[in-house]
Each structure stands twice: as C-alpha cells, then as structure tokens.
C-alpha cells in the first residue's frame, strides 16, 4: 500500500496566514500533518473531494480542500499523481515541449490562413443567405446618406450629359434582363444610377449591395467615350450581381471577429496594428472579385453592343492619371493589375475582336 | 488637543515600524512560456477561438503565478466557461456595432449611445471582476468603485477636457487613478492614493513636445520622399503610409505618458496605511522594449510575442518594489461571489486602459 507524501504550505480559509505541512495520500484518503506539531496525520477528506489546479509550467500547484483551506506546493510531480484530469496533463505535457513545438508553430500561421480561407466563405455565405433583400436596400440608403453627408456633393454635370449616361445604364440593364440565365442572379436588385461630385474620390464609380451605383463627375468628364462609361458601369453591375459588397461586409466582420478572438491578447501595440490592418483590408475589393466583375462586364458589353475593350482604355488612362497625387483611390477600391488587362485582351482574341487604337 | 494627538502619532512612529523592502520578482522563462503560448495559439485556431477563453486563463495564471513578492506568488482564478460566455457576448456586441451603421444609422446611434452610457458600468464591473479574480497569498483583491463615479471620470471629464484642448488631461488621469486605486482592496483593507497633479504635467508636456518634434521630422522626411518620388508608383506608397506613420507616432508618444503614470500610481499608493510601493520604470526604456517587441513580433509572424511578453514582465518586475510596513500575512479575504465577466471581457477587447496589475 503506497503512500504519496507532498510537502508544502497550507493557508487557512481566506487568509494570508500559512504554515508548513505535509499532505499524505493513501488509497482514496487525504491526511494532513503539520510540520511544527508532533502529531499523527489527521484525516481530511476523500481524494475526489479536492479541487486541484491544472498543471501549468513550473508554477506552484494549489490543492483546494473542501473546508476552504488551500495547500500550496512546489512538488509538481507528486501533485500530478493525484490530479485526475488527463486532458490538462496532456496539454501541460505538450506545452513543456517548449522549443520543440517550433515546427508546429511554423505551420500555425499557414493553418490560421487556411482556416480563415475555409471558414470565412462559409460565414459569408451564411450571412448572405440570412440577409433579407430589404436589408440590402436599407444598407444602400444609409450608406448613401452618410456618404452624402461626409464625402460627396451634388453633381455638377449638365442635365443633357446625365441623360446620356443614364441611357447607357438603361441599355445595359435591358441587355442584362434579356439574358437572365447568364448574367443575372435570382435576387432582385433595385438598380439606380446616382451622379455625385467628389473631390476626394477622384474619377470613380462604385456599387452598393442593393443595386445603388454611384458615378462621379470626375469620371464622366475624364472619359467622354461612351464605351468606357459603359464598361465601367457594366463592371459595377457585375459587383452587384455577384454581391461582392455584401461579401466584403461579412468578410470584414468575420475577420475582425477572428482577430479579436484569437489575437485578443497579442500585446498593446500589436493589437492596434492587427485591427487597423484588417479594417484597411476590408475596404478594397479582392482581385478575384475584380476579375469576376471584369468578365461580367465583358459579356454584358457584347450583349449591349458596346466595344468590350472599354475597360482597357479606362485602365490605361487611369494609369496615367494615377501619377498625379490624390487620385490613388480608384486603385485602392478597385485594384488594377496587368492581369486584368491581359484577361480582357485574351477574351477579345478568343472572340476574334481586334483591339482599337488607343484614343488620345 | 491637537498637540496631544500629534504626540501620540509621533510616539507610534517612534515605535519604529519594521520596514522591509521586497523586490518584485518575475520567475517566468521564455522557453516555458513559449510552449504555453504556442499551444494556446494552435488550440485557439483549431477550436475556432473557443479555447481562447482557457488560453487567456493559462496566460494570466502563468504571469500571475510567476510574479513573486516575499517568496509568495499571485494567482488568477477565473474559470473557462465564464470567460467564454463573456467573450461571445462581447464579440456579438462588437460585430453589431460594426454592421449596424450600414443597416440603419438611427438604430446604430441608439445602440452606440447605450454603449457610451454604460461605459461607467463596464469600467467599474470590469475592475471588480479582475480584482476579485486575483489573489496574493490566498487573499483576494476587491474593487468597490461605483458606475456613476466611473462614468464621470471615464466619459464626462475626458469630454470636458476636450474644451481645454485636452490640456487638462493630467487632471483627468489623476481623477481616474484616484478612482481605480482608492477603490481597490487587498482582502478587507483599502489602498489609498494621493498624488499632486503637477507630477502628471511633467510627462504630459514631455509627450506633447516629443510628439510635435517627431511630427515635424516625419513631415520633413515624407515631404522629401514625395519630392524625390514624384511621378512614380513609389509616391503612392509614401502617400498611403503617411497616415499610418501619424497613427504610430500617436501610439508611441502615448507610451511616454503611460510609463510615467505607472510610476505615479505606484509611488503614491499605500496599502492598509503601511505598505508602500515604488516603481522606477523609465519612459525611454519602456518605449524601446515595446517598439522592439512589436517589430520583432511582426517580423517573425508573431513567434517572438512570448519572448517580448516575458521581457516586458521582467522589466516591470525589476523596477517595482514594495516597502512593507509590517507583516504581509495577517490579511483575510473580503467577498467571494463575482459577476461582471462580460464587462471585463469588453474592457479587455476594447483595450480600455484600466489594468493596474503589477
Ligand atoms: Zn471593381
């Protein structure tokens, strides 16, 4: 019959007064013997009435007695012998491997990234499925309200010009309705075209999730060619049909949630960096979304009898303008890449359409 | 009559209280903590954040358990399920706050106003939860500050200070420090705190002066870079990083004040009318540690975070002392029952600066 002896200190209930003692465990029985008293060990309780702190590094272990007294010891091995939970023993054992976990550790960022890639789309599609159409219109209305308040002003474009652009937009929507199986989803969007003046956004166009599309005066003035305007508008309709904005909203939410959950205690400065970073990332469309919208735009332009290379012209011109300060925003919200230009070129080649000479 | 009183006081002082200086010791090691931290991270990711509640407890327990005064350590007592529920509620609130303005601006305003109004409640409950979950020598800390007083000091005073261009911020900080320190108890004994607002103004002006200097230097460098890079894509990078630098400058200079405030709190606090504290951290060393920690953490994809945290804990411990004016083992705990975990988690995740642990 083996006896486990654990030496340490015992605190009185809720008190900072402690004295040295030895716990003795035989079978299922716990006994205590004070070091400063010549006394036989006194019975305290059964082993399973104890609450023992889980193992953690090499910090002192505490054993909580049912009468409120707390026993504290540096003899970690002996406490482990009477500690019942295998789960925490295994966790602590893994933790003790220290540097040897580095290989696993190196995989973790990738694991995190992988999990993020796996999980966020699921969260996003969940959120999208649960979002009623009426919420979309409400998002549009409120976003326009706050943008009008802080960023945008009334359009200064002449009435005739606006009618012209509106006609292009209507023509595109008509083409979209005529081929529903190919270019429109089963969601009902409330399409509307809005003209705004905005110094801060530069030549720009963007789409809100419910179908509200905004085009800036700067863009209309910069690009008199109606093929270019049509291409940009078709691209934005593509964002709406693919519900990219809503995906971005849920993606940002998911990302912020995961950052707070996982890196919750990353340290004072780092946490700020992480949160700022995820907020900035959520602003811009992903490259994948842009390509999707470009493809959509290409198909829609063909159906509506516009030159499908309007976007190429747009990119070329924007590239020139980008070198001027303050117009970097289109880049921020719609990343341009060589890939997007070559994507359209490839499509045109496949369809046997020769590119026009660049105007200007 | 007052003579008799002062004589009495003098007499008791002449009894010569035994004053013992205890160094605060931090015994954690990077190797050991690295294992704990990485297991926390891996399990946190694999369980989609659920383990993070237990991870937080193991974290805190490790740092508390390795902080020693007079060969006795601290302990942290919160339970996993408790923290998890708090966390989930907070994540839902934060998600709501982010999503709501896109859905309905009016509803967002109402919700936001509610959050602002409950700041006092959140701060006081969070402080209480953290205090009651902490112990030293088997005796719990406690916090008895009210929500109204917290609202005044954490919402109203900072708001009023805006009208003085924030030049009265030292008064605000002092009133917050007084609130947090005076309402803390160790067992059933109170802490006391009395600082001169002048002590805050030194570091406050140092912070402003340094901030202006840094801003001018940065503006100069950025201007020069813009000039050189005009017309290239590099300019875009310079442009978009400009605001980032400004934000970082703000975070850095704030640390000057934070370090000084820690010293002020410790040096002016007294427990049970006899135990005093000393904090001697230097702002430059503190900032150096935090900046290098952050940079190394970023460069190593986070793998150096444990090293940085141990380094910071060691530095803080090394610069903290207790002058005990009597025995430290004659204390008993006050109350045990505890609520307010959601508040504590909210304060934690929103980065409220209310942590005054060692
Ligand atoms: Zn786009």
XYZ file of C-alpha atoms and ligand atoms in Angstrom:
719
model
C 0.000 0.000 0.000
C 1.790 3.097 -1.225
C 1.608 6.485 0.409
C 2.161 9.707 -1.505
C 3.687 12.485 0.585
C 3.596 16.086 -0.597
C 5.328 18.790 1.373
C 4.218 22.392 1.140
C 2.350 25.136 2.939
C -1.262 25.354 3.943
C -3.280 28.553 4.099
C -6.204 28.976 6.441
C -9.554 29.650 4.750
C -9.449 33.081 3.011
C -6.381 34.065 4.990
C -2.836 35.003 4.066
C -1.504 33.143 7.071
C 0.249 29.920 6.125
C 2.254 27.192 7.815
C 4.350 24.312 6.520
C 2.750 20.889 6.400
C 2.752 17.550 4.602
C -0.192 16.049 2.763
C -0.348 12.296 2.817
C -2.478 10.332 0.410
C -3.288 6.679 0.925
C -5.781 4.983 -1.373
C -8.573 7.486 -1.638
C -7.874 9.212 1.671
C -6.218 12.537 2.258
C -4.463 13.298 5.522
C -2.548 16.286 6.795
C 0.376 16.569 9.183
C 1.660 19.942 10.379
C 5.441 20.122 10.389
C 5.566 22.131 13.619
C 3.317 19.783 15.586
C 4.276 16.355 16.882
C 1.033 14.731 15.812
C -0.296 11.829 13.891
C -1.641 12.733 10.408
C -5.243 13.909 10.643
C -7.875 12.711 8.167
C -9.288 15.480 5.988
C -11.369 14.140 3.141
C -11.642 11.759 0.224
C -9.394 12.393 -2.744
C -12.249 13.185 -5.118
C -13.482 15.992 -2.879
C -10.370 18.007 -3.672
C -10.186 20.668 -6.314
C -6.698 20.736 -7.783
C -5.417 23.453 -10.117
C -4.393 22.148 -13.559
C -0.645 21.855 -14.205
C 0.883 24.950 -15.782
C 4.585 25.411 -16.471
C 6.564 25.191 -13.264
C 4.304 27.416 -11.181
C 3.271 26.237 -7.742
C 0.282 23.906 -7.628
C -2.670 24.592 -5.413
C -4.914 21.996 -3.832
C -8.227 23.367 -2.570
C -9.577 21.452 0.414
C -13.345 21.195 0.897
C -13.151 23.219 4.141
C -11.729 26.228 2.291
C -8.109 25.750 3.221
C -5.596 25.880 0.366
C -2.486 23.752 0.151
C 0.380 25.043 -1.978
C 3.446 23.130 -3.101
C 6.449 23.145 -5.419
C 6.365 19.329 -5.648
C 4.672 19.300 -9.057
C 5.294 15.606 -9.753
C 3.581 14.436 -6.594
C 0.502 16.593 -7.243
C 0.263 15.204 -10.748
C -0.059 11.732 -9.229
C -3.302 12.698 -7.526
C -4.555 15.025 -10.263
C -7.489 13.392 -12.050
C -7.804 15.182 -15.408
C -5.851 13.601 -18.223
C -6.809 16.401 -20.580
C -4.886 19.119 -18.760
C -1.991 16.771 -18.058
C -1.682 16.208 -21.790
C -1.940 19.929 -22.541
C 0.764 20.713 -19.994
C 2.954 17.946 -21.403
C 2.671 19.430 -24.876
C 3.395 22.905 -23.509
C 6.537 21.595 -21.823
C 7.968 20.588 -25.191
C 8.883 24.276 -25.478
C 11.063 24.994 -28.490
C 10.349 21.558 -29.933
C 6.904 22.771 -30.932
C 8.514 25.271 -33.298
C 7.872 23.089 -36.374
C 4.178 23.002 -35.480
C 4.406 26.673 -34.632
C 5.772 27.473 -38.065
C 2.830 25.707 -39.637
C 0.330 27.594 -37.467
C 0.242 30.862 -39.434
C -0.491 28.843 -42.556
C -3.002 26.802 -40.631
C -4.623 30.026 -39.473
C -4.633 31.352 -43.003
C -6.053 28.080 -44.317
C -8.745 28.040 -41.681
C -9.543 31.629 -42.448
C -9.854 30.837 -46.149
C -12.042 27.870 -45.324
C -14.187 29.429 -42.681
C -14.773 32.970 -43.821
C -16.513 31.964 -47.076
C -18.806 29.739 -45.019
C -19.553 32.586 -42.620
C -20.005 34.914 -45.560
C -22.453 32.658 -47.384
C -24.332 32.093 -44.129
C -24.617 35.814 -43.606
C -25.634 36.423 -47.204
C -28.313 33.751 -47.105
C -29.694 35.244 -43.903
C -29.701 38.811 -45.204
C -33.182 39.752 -46.441
C -33.470 41.892 -49.581
C -34.966 44.686 -47.546
C -31.750 44.855 -45.513
C -29.822 45.396 -48.742
C -31.936 48.405 -49.690
C -31.560 49.731 -46.179
C -27.779 49.349 -46.353
C -27.789 51.257 -49.650
C -29.954 54.032 -48.290
C -27.885 54.528 -45.146
C -24.534 54.295 -46.869
C -25.631 56.945 -49.372
C -26.886 59.095 -46.528
C -23.582 59.063 -44.708
C -21.510 59.383 -47.883
C -23.596 62.398 -48.905
C -23.019 63.906 -45.519
C -19.272 63.427 -45.345
C -17.686 62.700 -48.721
C -19.839 63.578 -51.703
C -21.573 66.655 -53.078
C -24.360 67.146 -55.593
C -23.359 66.505 -59.195
C -22.452 69.485 -61.353
C -22.773 67.597 -64.627
C -25.216 69.108 -67.125
C -28.655 67.620 -67.433
C -28.087 66.511 -71.037
C -24.895 64.667 -70.159
C -26.603 62.926 -67.301
C -29.418 61.767 -69.541
C -26.809 60.407 -71.912
C -25.094 58.367 -69.198
C -28.444 57.227 -67.824
C -29.303 55.939 -71.298
C -26.143 53.849 -71.366
C -27.025 52.465 -67.967
C -30.578 51.608 -69.041
C -29.314 49.923 -72.169
C -27.003 47.751 -70.072
C -29.825 46.795 -67.701
C -32.037 45.932 -70.646
C -29.332 43.666 -72.049
C -28.976 42.085 -68.617
C -32.711 41.369 -68.399
C -32.754 39.785 -71.808
C -30.311 37.095 -70.797
C -31.230 36.287 -67.240
C -29.802 32.786 -67.140
C -26.342 34.022 -67.966
C -25.906 37.402 -66.383
C -28.335 37.823 -63.540
C -28.839 36.034 -60.253
C -32.259 35.276 -58.817
C -32.005 38.109 -56.314
C -34.000 41.218 -57.156
C -31.840 44.313 -57.038
C -33.189 47.841 -57.114
C -30.847 49.344 -59.651
C -30.383 53.088 -59.619
C -27.699 55.320 -61.054
C -26.551 58.261 -58.923
C -24.431 61.190 -60.036
C -22.196 62.782 -57.439
C -19.374 65.266 -57.296
C -16.499 64.162 -55.149
C -13.053 65.648 -54.993
C -11.818 63.054 -52.558
C -12.770 60.001 -54.587
C -11.464 61.250 -57.940
C -12.692 59.589 -61.149
C -14.529 56.711 -59.579
C -17.577 54.519 -59.612
C -18.791 52.097 -57.006
C -21.691 49.813 -56.297
C -23.598 49.189 -53.079
C -25.067 45.778 -52.298
C -28.715 46.631 -53.105
C -28.017 47.895 -56.624
C -27.256 51.556 -55.990
C -24.469 52.596 -58.328
C -22.612 55.883 -57.986
C -20.568 57.536 -60.707
C -18.509 60.655 -60.033
C -18.461 63.798 -62.158
C -14.707 63.437 -62.488
C -15.090 60.092 -64.207
C -17.679 61.375 -66.684
C -15.558 64.432 -67.517
C -12.373 62.425 -67.829
C -13.899 59.824 -70.177
C -16.117 61.242 -72.920
C -16.063 57.912 -74.759
C -19.371 56.158 -74.095
C -17.768 52.725 -74.484
C -15.599 53.459 -71.469
C -18.535 54.698 -69.397
C -20.486 51.608 -70.401
C -17.575 49.355 -69.433
C -17.233 50.929 -66.001
C -20.987 50.778 -65.347
C -21.140 47.157 -66.522
C -18.264 46.366 -64.184
C -20.184 47.870 -61.275
C -23.332 45.960 -62.241
C -21.097 42.893 -62.101
C -20.173 43.750 -58.499
C -23.867 43.991 -57.657
C -24.880 40.745 -59.374
C -22.076 38.828 -57.690
C -22.933 40.549 -54.388
C -19.318 41.494 -53.820
C -20.032 44.411 -51.492
C -22.090 42.288 -49.141
C -19.387 39.645 -49.199
C -16.866 42.335 -48.257
C -19.010 43.484 -45.343
C -19.318 39.976 -43.945
C -15.690 39.221 -44.663
C -14.613 42.294 -42.699
C -16.910 41.314 -39.850
C -15.610 37.759 -39.806
C -12.032 38.909 -39.937
C -12.476 41.418 -37.124
C -14.219 38.764 -35.034
C -11.472 36.228 -35.595
C -8.709 38.721 -34.906
C -10.309 39.725 -31.607
C -10.970 36.106 -30.657
C -7.569 34.643 -31.485
C -5.120 37.500 -31.097
C -7.160 39.050 -28.274
C -4.114 39.356 -26.081
C -1.370 39.979 -28.600
C 0.103 42.888 -26.679
C -0.502 46.628 -26.553
C 0.845 47.898 -29.866
C 0.431 44.765 -31.978
C -3.286 44.550 -31.359
C -3.779 48.037 -32.786
C -1.738 47.094 -35.850
C -3.773 43.932 -36.430
C -7.139 45.626 -36.084
C -6.186 48.613 -38.249
C -4.810 46.206 -40.830
C -7.971 44.149 -41.073
C -10.075 47.283 -41.369
C -7.972 48.591 -44.240
C -8.037 45.221 -45.996
C -11.803 45.082 -45.825
C -12.071 48.349 -47.757
C -10.780 47.038 -51.012
C -12.271 44.504 -53.352
C -10.277 41.370 -53.767
C -8.518 40.718 -57.033
C -10.807 37.754 -57.579
C -13.877 39.954 -57.323
C -12.428 42.424 -59.811
C -11.735 39.714 -62.357
C -15.245 38.335 -61.877
C -16.731 41.754 -62.482
C -14.461 42.351 -65.470
C -15.666 39.114 -67.028
C -19.234 40.054 -66.326
C -18.664 43.484 -67.818
C -17.141 41.942 -70.940
C -20.134 39.676 -71.567
C -22.669 42.380 -70.835
C -20.943 44.874 -73.142
C -21.051 42.397 -76.007
C -24.770 41.814 -75.457
C -25.450 45.543 -75.302
C -23.432 46.234 -78.460
C -20.623 48.201 -76.860
C -16.930 47.826 -77.572
C -15.771 45.271 -74.977
C -12.356 46.882 -74.624
C -13.682 49.916 -72.774
C -12.075 48.758 -69.549
C -8.642 48.525 -71.177
C -8.934 52.133 -72.264
C -10.059 53.029 -68.799
C -7.103 51.288 -67.134
C -4.607 52.906 -69.494
C -5.942 56.365 -68.831
C -6.211 55.773 -65.074
C -2.628 54.585 -65.068
C -1.614 57.962 -66.481
C -3.745 59.879 -64.016
C -2.522 57.825 -61.069
C 0.834 59.549 -61.231
C -0.878 62.732 -60.151
C -1.388 62.897 -56.431
C -4.827 62.495 -54.820
C -6.271 60.161 -57.432
C -4.995 56.972 -55.870
C -8.416 55.997 -54.633
C -9.657 54.050 -57.619
C -6.587 51.879 -57.160
C -7.477 51.400 -53.519
C -11.056 50.355 -54.144
C -10.564 48.502 -57.424
C -7.011 47.116 -57.661
C -5.703 47.208 -61.219
C -3.231 44.734 -62.453
C -1.618 43.763 -65.685
C -3.573 40.581 -65.187
C -6.889 42.363 -65.586
C -5.826 43.973 -68.853
C -4.436 40.757 -70.291
C -7.570 38.941 -69.135
C -9.718 41.151 -71.362
C -7.196 41.026 -74.226
C -7.263 37.223 -74.120
C -11.039 37.190 -74.265
C -11.072 39.539 -77.230
C -8.524 37.411 -79.040
C -10.620 34.308 -78.412
C -13.685 36.099 -79.765
C -11.752 37.418 -82.742
C -12.236 41.105 -81.864
C -9.254 43.260 -82.701
C -8.420 45.992 -80.205
C -8.982 49.566 -81.270
C -6.174 52.031 -81.396
C -5.943 53.953 -78.166
C -7.715 57.273 -78.306
C -5.897 60.392 -77.079
C -5.701 68.834 21.962
C -4.005 68.692 18.595
C -0.695 68.623 20.460
C -1.680 65.513 22.299
C -2.746 63.974 19.037
C 0.495 64.754 17.252
C 2.480 63.484 20.207
C 0.545 60.274 20.008
C 1.284 59.998 16.319
C 4.941 60.732 16.958
C 5.081 58.084 19.611
C 3.650 55.427 17.396
C 6.072 56.434 14.706
C 8.919 56.206 17.172
C 7.971 52.639 17.839
C 9.809 52.177 14.605
C 7.678 50.064 12.379
C 9.754 47.397 10.794
C 10.046 48.447 7.198
C 11.126 45.701 4.849
C 11.855 46.264 1.192
C 10.631 43.440 -1.028
C 11.713 43.287 -4.640
C 9.027 42.124 -7.038
C 10.415 39.107 -8.821
C 9.330 37.623 -12.103
C 10.383 33.999 -12.445
C 8.810 33.065 -15.804
C 11.087 31.939 -18.613
C 10.766 32.444 -22.339
C 11.210 28.763 -23.118
C 8.447 27.693 -20.752
C 6.067 30.460 -21.768
C 6.711 29.862 -25.441
C 5.284 26.352 -25.098
C 2.185 27.641 -23.319
C 1.687 30.472 -25.767
C 2.069 28.364 -28.876
C -0.266 25.643 -27.597
C -2.749 28.423 -26.803
C -2.440 29.780 -30.321
C -2.700 26.400 -32.048
C -5.685 25.237 -29.987
C -7.278 28.667 -30.312
C -7.151 28.367 -34.064
C -8.191 24.716 -34.188
C -11.220 25.319 -31.949
C -12.221 28.484 -33.821
C -11.463 30.700 -30.867
C -13.325 28.694 -28.248
C -10.133 27.615 -26.497
C -9.066 31.256 -26.346
C -11.045 31.594 -23.115
C -8.929 28.916 -21.447
C -5.859 30.254 -23.205
C -6.439 33.604 -21.564
C -6.658 31.980 -18.150
C -3.472 29.967 -18.644
C -1.761 33.114 -19.821
C -2.827 35.138 -16.826
C -2.177 32.318 -14.403
C 1.329 31.969 -15.804
C 2.194 35.636 -15.370
C 0.479 35.985 -12.010
C 1.912 32.701 -10.746
C 5.423 33.750 -11.660
C 5.204 37.159 -10.024
C 6.598 36.903 -6.512
C 6.753 39.211 -3.540
C 8.408 37.940 -0.397
C 8.587 34.453 -1.938
C 4.800 34.286 -2.407
C 3.104 34.495 -5.789
C -0.106 35.896 -7.221
C -2.887 33.796 -8.703
C -5.736 34.280 -11.157
C -8.980 32.439 -10.518
C -11.435 32.976 -13.404
C -12.974 29.858 -14.966
C -13.024 28.972 -18.655
C -16.788 28.795 -19.288
C -17.222 32.136 -17.532
C -14.711 33.874 -19.792
C -16.071 32.141 -22.902
C -19.617 33.389 -22.353
C -18.321 36.898 -21.732
C -16.246 36.745 -24.893
C -19.098 35.551 -27.089
C -21.395 38.322 -25.869
C -18.687 40.914 -26.481
C -17.920 39.636 -29.984
C -21.631 39.840 -30.806
C -21.816 43.412 -29.489
C -18.727 44.466 -31.424
C -19.990 42.800 -34.597
C -23.316 44.559 -34.114
C -21.572 47.888 -33.689
C -19.705 47.358 -36.942
C -22.612 46.137 -39.016
C -25.404 48.328 -37.706
C -24.406 51.660 -39.311
C -24.744 50.083 -42.746
C -28.182 48.788 -41.921
C -29.738 51.631 -40.029
C -27.986 54.766 -38.914
C -30.689 55.603 -36.357
C -30.507 52.219 -34.681
C -26.739 52.497 -34.609
C -26.906 55.859 -32.859
C -29.220 54.437 -30.219
C -27.033 51.381 -29.732
C -23.890 53.488 -29.628
C -25.405 55.877 -27.102
C -26.274 52.884 -24.928
C -22.690 51.668 -25.080
C -21.376 55.122 -24.154
C -23.851 55.378 -21.295
C -22.765 52.010 -19.982
C -19.041 52.817 -20.044
C -19.166 53.598 -16.339
C -20.836 50.296 -15.642
C -18.391 48.426 -17.875
C -15.317 50.017 -16.294
C -16.425 49.520 -12.708
C -17.631 45.943 -13.237
C -14.502 45.035 -15.209
C -12.254 46.364 -12.468
C -14.281 44.472 -9.900
C -14.168 41.230 -11.832
C -10.428 41.405 -12.407
C -9.752 42.350 -8.795
C -11.893 39.570 -7.364
C -10.299 37.029 -9.679
C -6.832 37.977 -8.470
C -5.172 36.870 -5.280
C -1.893 37.094 -3.434
C -1.117 34.747 -0.577
C -4.553 33.185 -0.795
C -6.240 36.542 -0.243
C -8.378 38.058 -2.976
C -8.300 41.623 -4.183
C -11.542 43.534 -4.438
C -12.855 46.662 -6.037
C -15.698 48.782 -4.717
C -15.885 51.720 -7.151
C -19.333 52.678 -8.454
C -20.577 53.011 -12.028
C -21.547 56.669 -11.656
C -18.113 57.708 -10.477
C -16.541 55.746 -13.329
C -18.860 57.402 -15.865
C -17.820 60.805 -14.570
C -14.112 60.014 -14.782
C -14.036 57.980 -17.989
C -16.663 59.819 -20.086
C -17.599 63.240 -18.700
C -14.159 64.501 -17.602
C -12.387 63.399 -20.809
C -15.201 65.066 -22.776
C -14.911 68.313 -20.823
C -11.133 68.212 -21.214
C -11.622 68.471 -24.986
C -12.783 72.062 -24.473
C -9.411 72.886 -22.949
C -7.669 71.333 -25.974
C -7.022 68.383 -23.694
C -4.556 70.462 -21.699
C -6.330 69.377 -18.527
C -5.779 65.729 -19.322
C -3.454 65.339 -16.277
C -6.385 66.227 -14.036
C -8.492 63.603 -15.783
C -5.779 60.981 -15.430
C -5.302 61.839 -11.794
C -9.005 61.508 -11.057
C -9.076 58.142 -12.859
C -6.038 56.899 -10.956
C -7.543 58.036 -7.688
C -10.766 56.210 -8.520
C -9.084 52.938 -9.504
C -6.546 52.904 -6.690
C -8.638 54.113 -3.766
C -11.399 51.646 -4.528
C -9.092 48.665 -4.700
C -8.843 46.468 -1.664
C -6.488 43.708 -0.702
C -8.593 41.433 1.424
C -10.647 43.820 3.544
C -8.027 46.598 3.567
C -8.092 49.591 1.251
C -5.430 51.077 -0.920
C -5.020 54.807 -0.672
C -3.718 57.198 -3.252
C -2.843 60.862 -3.196
C -0.797 62.432 -5.955
C -0.025 66.001 -6.904
C -1.354 66.876 -10.339
C 1.987 68.587 -11.020
C 3.585 65.178 -11.213
C 1.414 64.422 -14.245
C 2.164 67.658 -16.066
C 5.886 66.944 -16.497
C 5.439 63.780 -18.563
C 2.344 65.262 -20.222
C 4.302 68.152 -21.702
C 7.185 65.815 -22.491
C 4.704 63.741 -24.501
C 3.387 66.759 -26.397
C 6.844 68.186 -27.063
C 8.171 64.876 -28.292
C 5.066 64.362 -30.419
C 5.497 67.736 -32.138
C 9.178 67.053 -32.718
C 8.500 63.617 -34.171
C 5.730 65.003 -36.336
C 7.957 67.726 -37.782
C 10.750 65.261 -38.508
C 8.323 62.834 -40.134
C 6.659 65.559 -42.187
C 10.078 66.654 -43.356
C 11.129 63.132 -44.361
C 7.802 62.404 -46.032
C 7.955 65.711 -47.886
C 11.435 64.923 -49.133
C 10.371 61.421 -50.191
C 7.383 62.845 -52.066
C 9.677 65.252 -53.875
C 12.091 62.515 -54.916
C 9.387 60.064 -55.868
C 7.003 62.401 -57.678
C 5.528 60.658 -60.671
C 6.425 57.113 -59.655
C 4.347 54.405 -58.056
C 6.581 54.735 -55.001
C 4.846 58.020 -54.312
C 1.582 56.207 -53.865
C 3.217 54.050 -51.201
C 4.602 57.132 -49.439
C 1.175 58.739 -49.595
C -0.749 55.820 -48.234
C 1.762 55.221 -45.443
C 1.696 58.847 -44.305
C -1.437 58.474 -42.152
C -0.082 55.185 -40.826
C 3.058 56.939 -39.558
C 0.992 59.614 -37.899
C -1.107 56.999 -36.088
C 2.020 55.141 -34.994
C 3.579 58.373 -33.703
C 0.472 58.875 -31.621
C 0.682 55.362 -30.173
C 4.363 55.767 -29.376
C 4.182 59.125 -27.618
C 1.226 57.881 -25.604
C 3.615 55.344 -24.082
C 5.709 58.173 -22.580
C 2.720 59.261 -20.553
C 1.675 55.711 -19.749
C 5.075 54.830 -18.294
C 5.123 57.961 -16.152
C 1.575 57.358 -14.944
C 2.507 53.856 -13.809
C 5.314 55.304 -11.723
C 2.988 57.935 -10.258
C 0.347 55.355 -9.318
C 2.787 53.053 -7.556
C 4.820 55.770 -5.874
C 1.735 57.427 -4.398
C -0.253 54.376 -3.422
C -0.305 52.929 0.059
C -1.974 49.767 1.295
C -3.534 49.453 4.704
C -1.822 52.716 5.701
C 1.535 50.986 5.977
C 2.701 49.218 2.831
C 4.186 51.461 0.175
C 5.186 50.859 -3.418
C 7.983 52.021 -5.667
C 8.019 51.992 -9.452
C 11.080 53.205 -11.334
C 10.457 52.421 -14.995
C 12.000 54.797 -17.500
C 9.900 56.000 -20.417
C 12.672 55.582 -22.978
C 13.482 52.022 -21.921
C 9.778 51.152 -21.777
C 9.138 52.519 -25.268
C 12.260 50.820 -26.578
C 11.050 47.472 -25.219
C 7.527 47.833 -26.602
C 8.640 49.004 -30.048
C 11.285 46.307 -30.467
C 8.828 43.705 -29.154
C 6.245 44.801 -31.710
C 8.679 44.924 -34.624
C 10.147 41.511 -33.814
C 6.656 40.075 -33.406
C 5.687 41.333 -36.856
C 8.927 40.203 -38.499
C 8.594 36.679 -37.072
C 4.861 36.334 -37.809
C 4.147 36.515 -34.108
C 6.597 33.844 -32.959
C 8.535 36.365 -30.859
C 5.450 37.522 -28.947
C 6.188 35.224 -25.968
C 9.763 36.439 -25.755
C 8.545 40.032 -25.767
C 5.941 39.489 -23.098
C 8.410 37.790 -20.753
C 10.906 40.554 -21.404
C 8.345 43.235 -20.545
C 7.175 41.394 -17.408
C 10.787 41.048 -16.220
C 11.460 44.709 -16.820
C 8.343 45.819 -14.960
C 9.036 43.483 -12.037
C 12.655 44.549 -11.798
C 11.536 48.140 -11.429
C 8.891 47.554 -8.796
C 9.341 47.256 -5.071
C 7.159 47.011 -2.008
C 8.136 48.670 1.242
C 6.223 46.598 3.728
C 5.458 48.406 6.959
C 4.592 45.211 8.784
C 3.691 41.606 8.195
C 2.146 40.611 4.898
C 0.431 37.510 6.243
C -2.234 38.969 8.511
C -4.941 39.507 5.880
C -8.252 37.867 5.149
C -10.420 37.876 2.032
C -13.463 40.073 1.758
C -16.197 38.757 -0.532
C -16.099 35.841 -2.895
C -19.114 35.925 -5.185
C -18.422 37.538 -8.550
C -20.257 38.805 -11.623
C -19.278 41.073 -14.460
C -17.231 38.835 -16.715
C -18.801 40.369 -19.843
C -17.757 43.814 -18.727
C -14.258 42.540 -18.057
C -14.045 40.938 -21.481
C -15.443 44.045 -23.137
C -12.912 46.238 -21.411
C -10.219 43.767 -22.352
C -11.066 43.552 -26.034
C -11.705 47.239 -26.480
C -8.329 47.890 -24.892
C -9.544 50.059 -22.033
C -6.556 51.191 -20.043
C -7.684 50.045 -16.662
C -5.148 47.342 -15.929
C -3.146 48.288 -12.908
C -1.689 44.872 -12.167
C 1.958 44.568 -11.221
Zn -14.420 46.895 -59.173
